[in-house]
Amino acid sequence: VLNVYASIDLGGTKIAGALATADGQVLAQRVIPTESHAGPQAVLARIAGLVEGLAAEIDVRPHALGMGVPGLADLQTGVVKFLPNLPTQWREVPAGAVLAQALDCPVRLLNDVRMATLGELVYGGGRGTDGAPVPGALVFYALGTGIGGGIALDGRLYLGPMGASAEFGHMTIVPHGPLCVCGSRGCLEIYAGGPAITGQGVRLLLAGQTTCLYDLVEGRPERVNPAAMAKAAAMGDERVRAVLVEACTYLGISVANTILTLHPRLVVLGGSVAEIGPLLLDTVRAEVAWRVGMFSAADIAIEPSRLGNRAGLWGGIALAAGIGI
Ligand SMILES: [Zn+2]
């Protein structure tokens, strides 16, 4: 009899669910809309229904459920503290207890970026040739609308109080830069977050200063995003390229600082902004190469995510199975 675990990655617009074995064999998976406007109780019922549906599909009940949420959750109590991007903000919702009763199995909750870090550790670049997480530190950057992060130390996710460690997006990069939502100034997110990069691309487009980007998006600002800008840069759009290099340089400064702090074995760059691709990796690696001088950074791998947007879902399987946590 297989030990089957369930994973849920709760997002503002969609819920991804999967059933898998602890060694990473996916047995069933599905994505449904969140319909978050209906409130926490209705969304939790949808999640329970999703897991039940997957279990019925393969006729095996999960041993446990690991769930990632886009905000603050208490791993010990299974209480969702605060989800800033969902209506009603989900304050003090006992999601773990509600789901454990509905599904009749243990439920563990984690912040979604920390859960993706766990996925990278156990099933992605952190997985050693023997199948176990390799020793040393692993750092994960989730580059999206915001910039989140996660840290694993010697094969285990490091969470810190309230699971709030590794907020790389709010590292100061420019001392007196613009005010950030967090209350500080000049945070990394302001320069290298998705909206910042896209905003720069739109500004160039509207100023008539782009060449390939204009053609790629047919002159429509709503079609500009970091991936399209990367494509334009690769085709020879120099101004767009300069904007991307600047954003990736700020990211490289942050990665260098993190490397100097932890001397990790691996830095994984994931999230939609990582779709910039080689230009992002090359720029970050070049910054690290000259900024990290206290020890050799030559052996530190700085890599794109192998799991892509499924890192979170994989992390939920590890969370449910109690691996790396
Ligand atoms: Zn900030």
PDB file of C-alpha atoms in Angstrom, residues 136-314:
ATOM      1  CA  GLY A 136      24.650  23.126   3.607  1.00  0.00           C
ATOM      2  CA  ALA A 137      22.393  26.100   3.014  1.00  0.00           C
ATOM      3  CA  LEU A 138      19.883  26.555   0.207  1.00  0.00           C
ATOM      4  CA  VAL A 139      18.422  29.967  -0.600  1.00  0.00           C
ATOM      5  CA  PHE A 140      15.271  30.474  -2.655  1.00  0.00           C
ATOM      6  CA  TYR A 141      14.187  33.772  -4.223  1.00  0.00           C
ATOM      7  CA  ALA A 142      10.556  33.996  -5.386  1.00  0.00           C
ATOM      8  CA  LEU A 143      10.639  36.818  -7.926  1.00  0.00           C
ATOM      9  CA  GLY A 144       7.109  37.924  -8.711  1.00  0.00           C
ATOM     10  CA  THR A 145       4.838  40.887  -7.985  1.00  0.00           C
ATOM     11  CA  GLY A 146       6.634  40.939  -4.666  1.00  0.00           C
ATOM     12  CA  ILE A 147       9.962  39.342  -3.844  1.00  0.00           C
ATOM     13  CA  GLY A 148       9.758  36.606  -1.239  1.00  0.00           C
ATOM     14  CA  GLY A 149      12.284  34.081  -0.115  1.00  0.00           C
ATOM     15  CA  GLY A 150      13.138  31.031   1.883  1.00  0.00           C
ATOM     16  CA  ILE A 151      16.150  29.458   3.567  1.00  0.00           C
ATOM     17  CA  ALA A 152      16.964  25.823   4.283  1.00  0.00           C
ATOM     18  CA  LEU A 153      19.891  24.873   6.508  1.00  0.00           C
ATOM     19  CA  ASP A 154      21.439  21.401   6.384  1.00  0.00           C
ATOM     20  CA  GLY A 155      18.428  19.772   4.802  1.00  0.00           C
ATOM     21  CA  ARG A 156      15.749  21.514   6.866  1.00  0.00           C
ATOM     22  CA  LEU A 157      13.613  24.541   6.159  1.00  0.00           C
ATOM     23  CA  TYR A 158      14.547  27.447   8.439  1.00  0.00           C
ATOM     24  CA  LEU A 159      11.464  29.431   9.418  1.00  0.00           C
ATOM     25  CA  GLY A 160      12.241  31.722  12.321  1.00  0.00           C
ATOM     26  CA  PRO A 161       9.507  33.146  14.572  1.00  0.00           C
ATOM     27  CA  MET A 162       6.109  33.072  12.771  1.00  0.00           C
ATOM     28  CA  GLY A 163       7.886  31.585   9.732  1.00  0.00           C
ATOM     29  CA  ALA A 164       8.828  35.095   8.735  1.00  0.00           C
ATOM     30  CA  SER A 165      12.524  34.744   7.894  1.00  0.00           C
ATOM     31  CA  ALA A 166      14.022  35.408   4.437  1.00  0.00           C
ATOM     32  CA  GLU A 167      12.054  38.521   3.425  1.00  0.00           C
ATOM     33  CA  PHE A 168      14.662  39.359   0.792  1.00  0.00           C
ATOM     34  CA  GLY A 169      12.318  41.754  -1.021  1.00  0.00           C
ATOM     35  CA  HIS A 170      12.608  44.211   1.855  1.00  0.00           C
ATOM     36  CA  MET A 171      16.375  44.314   2.055  1.00  0.00           C
ATOM     37  CA  THR A 172      17.541  47.914   1.690  1.00  0.00           C
ATOM     38  CA  ILE A 173      19.247  48.334  -1.670  1.00  0.00           C
ATOM     39  CA  VAL A 174      19.192  52.141  -1.954  1.00  0.00           C
ATOM     40  CA  PRO A 175      19.521  54.012   1.391  1.00  0.00           C
ATOM     41  CA  HIS A 176      17.096  56.873   0.698  1.00  0.00           C
ATOM     42  CA  GLY A 177      15.047  55.340  -2.101  1.00  0.00           C
ATOM     43  CA  PRO A 178      11.248  55.515  -2.476  1.00  0.00           C
ATOM     44  CA  LEU A 179       8.971  54.583   0.424  1.00  0.00           C
ATOM     45  CA  CYS A 180       7.985  50.896   0.463  1.00  0.00           C
ATOM     46  CA  VAL A 181       4.716  49.275   1.629  1.00  0.00           C
ATOM     47  CA  CYS A 182       6.713  47.811   4.550  1.00  0.00           C
ATOM     48  CA  GLY A 183       7.550  51.294   5.891  1.00  0.00           C
ATOM     49  CA  SER A 184      11.221  51.286   4.917  1.00  0.00           C
ATOM     50  CA  ARG A 185      12.810  52.958   1.889  1.00  0.00           C
ATOM     51  CA  GLY A 186      14.671  51.691  -1.153  1.00  0.00           C
ATOM     52  CA  CYS A 187      13.738  48.005  -0.711  1.00  0.00           C
ATOM     53  CA  LEU A 188      14.818  45.465  -3.347  1.00  0.00           C
ATOM     54  CA  GLU A 189      11.180  44.896  -4.366  1.00  0.00           C
ATOM     55  CA  ILE A 190      10.856  48.542  -5.470  1.00  0.00           C
ATOM     56  CA  TYR A 191      13.629  48.026  -8.048  1.00  0.00           C
ATOM     57  CA  ALA A 192      13.411  44.367  -9.037  1.00  0.00           C
ATOM     58  CA  GLY A 193       9.772  43.367  -8.427  1.00  0.00           C
ATOM     59  CA  GLY A 194       7.593  42.509 -11.429  1.00  0.00           C
ATOM     60  CA  PRO A 195       5.551  45.753 -11.393  1.00  0.00           C
ATOM     61  CA  ALA A 196       8.732  47.857 -11.154  1.00  0.00           C
ATOM     62  CA  ILE A 197      10.303  46.186 -14.190  1.00  0.00           C
ATOM     63  CA  THR A 198       7.068  46.222 -16.188  1.00  0.00           C
ATOM     64  CA  GLY A 199       6.520  49.872 -15.245  1.00  0.00           C
ATOM     65  CA  GLN A 200       9.917  50.786 -16.676  1.00  0.00           C
ATOM     66  CA  GLY A 201       9.109  48.905 -19.877  1.00  0.00           C
ATOM     67  CA  VAL A 202       5.765  50.685 -20.229  1.00  0.00           C
ATOM     68  CA  ARG A 203       7.446  54.037 -19.599  1.00  0.00           C
ATOM     69  CA  LEU A 204       9.945  53.381 -22.418  1.00  0.00           C
ATOM     70  CA  LEU A 205       7.166  52.161 -24.711  1.00  0.00           C
ATOM     71  CA  LEU A 206       4.991  55.224 -24.159  1.00  0.00           C
ATOM     72  CA  ALA A 207       7.996  57.516 -24.624  1.00  0.00           C
ATOM     73  CA  GLY A 208       8.603  55.937 -28.033  1.00  0.00           C
ATOM     74  CA  GLN A 209      12.026  54.717 -26.939  1.00  0.00           C
ATOM     75  CA  THR A 210      11.667  51.027 -27.706  1.00  0.00           C
ATOM     76  CA  THR A 211      12.253  49.155 -30.953  1.00  0.00           C
ATOM     77  CA  CYS A 212      11.677  45.402 -30.716  1.00  0.00           C
ATOM     78  CA  LEU A 213       9.459  45.696 -27.627  1.00  0.00           C
ATOM     79  CA  TYR A 214       7.035  47.945 -29.508  1.00  0.00           C
ATOM     80  CA  ASP A 215       6.687  45.340 -32.263  1.00  0.00           C
ATOM     81  CA  LEU A 216       6.423  42.418 -29.815  1.00  0.00           C
ATOM     82  CA  VAL A 217       3.539  43.922 -27.839  1.00  0.00           C
ATOM     83  CA  GLU A 218       2.059  45.674 -30.899  1.00  0.00           C
ATOM     84  CA  GLY A 219       2.383  48.984 -29.101  1.00  0.00           C
ATOM     85  CA  ARG A 220       0.030  47.898 -26.312  1.00  0.00           C
ATOM     86  CA  PRO A 221       1.290  48.732 -22.810  1.00  0.00           C
ATOM     87  CA  GLU A 222      -0.943  46.123 -21.129  1.00  0.00           C
ATOM     88  CA  ARG A 223       1.028  43.418 -22.947  1.00  0.00           C
ATOM     89  CA  VAL A 224       4.381  44.497 -21.468  1.00  0.00           C
ATOM     90  CA  ASN A 225       5.844  42.142 -18.856  1.00  0.00           C
ATOM     91  CA  PRO A 226       9.370  41.062 -17.842  1.00  0.00           C
ATOM     92  CA  ALA A 227       9.327  38.013 -20.151  1.00  0.00           C
ATOM     93  CA  ALA A 228       8.337  40.126 -23.177  1.00  0.00           C
ATOM     94  CA  MET A 229      10.996  42.677 -22.251  1.00  0.00           C
ATOM     95  CA  ALA A 230      13.611  39.899 -22.071  1.00  0.00           C
ATOM     96  CA  LYS A 231      12.604  38.737 -25.521  1.00  0.00           C
ATOM     97  CA  ALA A 232      12.920  42.292 -26.860  1.00  0.00           C
ATOM     98  CA  ALA A 233      16.330  42.692 -25.213  1.00  0.00           C
ATOM     99  CA  ALA A 234      17.546  39.463 -26.806  1.00  0.00           C
ATOM    100  CA  MET A 235      16.379  40.799 -30.193  1.00  0.00           C
ATOM    101  CA  GLY A 236      18.502  43.923 -29.730  1.00  0.00           C
ATOM    102  CA  ASP A 237      16.287  46.473 -27.941  1.00  0.00           C
ATOM    103  CA  GLU A 238      19.109  48.240 -26.093  1.00  0.00           C
ATOM    104  CA  ARG A 239      17.061  50.559 -23.849  1.00  0.00           C
ATOM    105  CA  VAL A 240      14.889  47.679 -22.672  1.00  0.00           C
ATOM    106  CA  ARG A 241      18.024  45.645 -22.076  1.00  0.00           C
ATOM    107  CA  ALA A 242      19.524  48.428 -19.949  1.00  0.00           C
ATOM    108  CA  VAL A 243      16.399  48.561 -17.775  1.00  0.00           C
ATOM    109  CA  LEU A 244      16.514  44.785 -17.222  1.00  0.00           C
ATOM    110  CA  VAL A 245      20.231  44.796 -16.456  1.00  0.00           C
ATOM    111  CA  GLU A 246      19.712  47.529 -13.853  1.00  0.00           C
ATOM    112  CA  ALA A 247      16.911  45.597 -12.108  1.00  0.00           C
ATOM    113  CA  CYS A 248      18.945  42.373 -12.191  1.00  0.00           C
ATOM    114  CA  THR A 249      21.974  44.232 -10.826  1.00  0.00           C
ATOM    115  CA  TYR A 250      19.956  45.229  -7.751  1.00  0.00           C
ATOM    116  CA  LEU A 251      18.881  41.605  -7.418  1.00  0.00           C
ATOM    117  CA  GLY A 252      22.529  40.543  -7.753  1.00  0.00           C
ATOM    118  CA  ILE A 253      23.503  42.880  -4.912  1.00  0.00           C
ATOM    119  CA  SER A 254      20.878  41.236  -2.710  1.00  0.00           C
ATOM    120  CA  VAL A 255      22.002  37.731  -3.697  1.00  0.00           C
ATOM    121  CA  ALA A 256      25.633  38.667  -2.960  1.00  0.00           C
ATOM    122  CA  ASN A 257      24.617  39.931   0.498  1.00  0.00           C
ATOM    123  CA  THR A 258      22.696  36.720   1.159  1.00  0.00           C
ATOM    124  CA  ILE A 259      25.659  34.633   0.011  1.00  0.00           C
ATOM    125  CA  LEU A 260      28.004  36.555   2.317  1.00  0.00           C
ATOM    126  CA  THR A 261      25.566  35.893   5.190  1.00  0.00           C
ATOM    127  CA  LEU A 262      24.938  32.170   4.658  1.00  0.00           C
ATOM    128  CA  HIS A 263      27.603  30.838   2.273  1.00  0.00           C
ATOM    129  CA  PRO A 264      24.969  28.591   0.696  1.00  0.00           C
ATOM    130  CA  ARG A 265      25.588  25.697  -1.636  1.00  0.00           C
ATOM    131  CA  LEU A 266      22.731  26.705  -3.909  1.00  0.00           C
ATOM    132  CA  VAL A 267      20.692  29.820  -4.735  1.00  0.00           C
ATOM    133  CA  VAL A 268      17.490  29.101  -6.677  1.00  0.00           C
ATOM    134  CA  LEU A 269      15.819  31.950  -8.577  1.00  0.00           C
ATOM    135  CA  GLY A 270      12.128  31.251  -9.192  1.00  0.00           C
ATOM    136  CA  GLY A 271       8.896  33.137  -9.881  1.00  0.00           C
ATOM    137  CA  SER A 272       7.570  34.894 -12.992  1.00  0.00           C
ATOM    138  CA  VAL A 273      10.348  37.524 -13.111  1.00  0.00           C
ATOM    139  CA  ALA A 274      12.912  34.696 -13.403  1.00  0.00           C
ATOM    140  CA  GLU A 275      11.439  34.171 -16.886  1.00  0.00           C
ATOM    141  CA  ILE A 276      13.814  36.978 -17.916  1.00  0.00           C
ATOM    142  CA  GLY A 277      16.138  33.978 -18.249  1.00  0.00           C
ATOM    143  CA  PRO A 278      19.834  34.095 -19.181  1.00  0.00           C
ATOM    144  CA  LEU A 279      20.115  37.899 -18.877  1.00  0.00           C
ATOM    145  CA  LEU A 280      18.917  37.651 -15.264  1.00  0.00           C
ATOM    146  CA  LEU A 281      21.159  34.715 -14.381  1.00  0.00           C
ATOM    147  CA  ASP A 282      24.229  36.202 -16.089  1.00  0.00           C
ATOM    148  CA  THR A 283      23.772  39.596 -14.430  1.00  0.00           C
ATOM    149  CA  VAL A 284      23.226  38.118 -10.968  1.00  0.00           C
ATOM    150  CA  ARG A 285      26.197  35.761 -11.347  1.00  0.00           C
ATOM    151  CA  ALA A 286      28.436  38.621 -12.502  1.00  0.00           C
ATOM    152  CA  GLU A 287      27.462  40.786  -9.506  1.00  0.00           C
ATOM    153  CA  VAL A 288      28.123  37.897  -7.116  1.00  0.00           C
ATOM    154  CA  ALA A 289      31.469  37.126  -8.770  1.00  0.00           C
ATOM    155  CA  TRP A 290      32.927  40.550  -8.022  1.00  0.00           C
ATOM    156  CA  ARG A 291      31.049  41.427  -4.821  1.00  0.00           C
ATOM    157  CA  VAL A 292      31.753  38.236  -2.884  1.00  0.00           C
ATOM    158  CA  GLY A 293      35.443  38.414  -2.090  1.00  0.00           C
ATOM    159  CA  MET A 294      35.688  37.037   1.427  1.00  0.00           C
ATOM    160  CA  PHE A 295      35.544  33.450   0.185  1.00  0.00           C
ATOM    161  CA  SER A 296      35.301  31.787  -3.198  1.00  0.00           C
ATOM    162  CA  ALA A 297      31.801  31.914  -4.635  1.00  0.00           C
ATOM    163  CA  ALA A 298      32.886  29.841  -7.623  1.00  0.00           C
ATOM    164  CA  ASP A 299      31.313  26.658  -6.241  1.00  0.00           C
ATOM    165  CA  ILE A 300      28.014  28.322  -5.291  1.00  0.00           C
ATOM    166  CA  ALA A 301      25.365  27.390  -7.825  1.00  0.00           C
ATOM    167  CA  ILE A 302      22.956  30.186  -8.827  1.00  0.00           C
ATOM    168  CA  GLU A 303      20.275  28.418 -10.817  1.00  0.00           C
ATOM    169  CA  PRO A 304      16.750  28.846 -12.160  1.00  0.00           C
ATOM    170  CA  SER A 305      14.049  26.777 -10.481  1.00  0.00           C
ATOM    171  CA  ARG A 306      13.719  23.250 -11.857  1.00  0.00           C
ATOM    172  CA  LEU A 307      10.181  22.978 -10.549  1.00  0.00           C
ATOM    173  CA  GLY A 308       8.896  26.315 -11.853  1.00  0.00           C
ATOM    174  CA  ASN A 309       5.446  27.302 -10.619  1.00  0.00           C
ATOM    175  CA  ARG A 310       4.936  23.788  -9.213  1.00  0.00           C
ATOM    176  CA  ALA A 311       7.583  24.226  -6.491  1.00  0.00           C
ATOM    177  CA  GLY A 312       4.871  25.113  -3.979  1.00  0.00           C
ATOM    178  CA  LEU A 313       2.760  22.088  -4.791  1.00  0.00           C
ATOM    179  CA  TRP A 314       5.812  19.839  -4.368  1.00  0.00           C
TER     180      TRP A 314
END
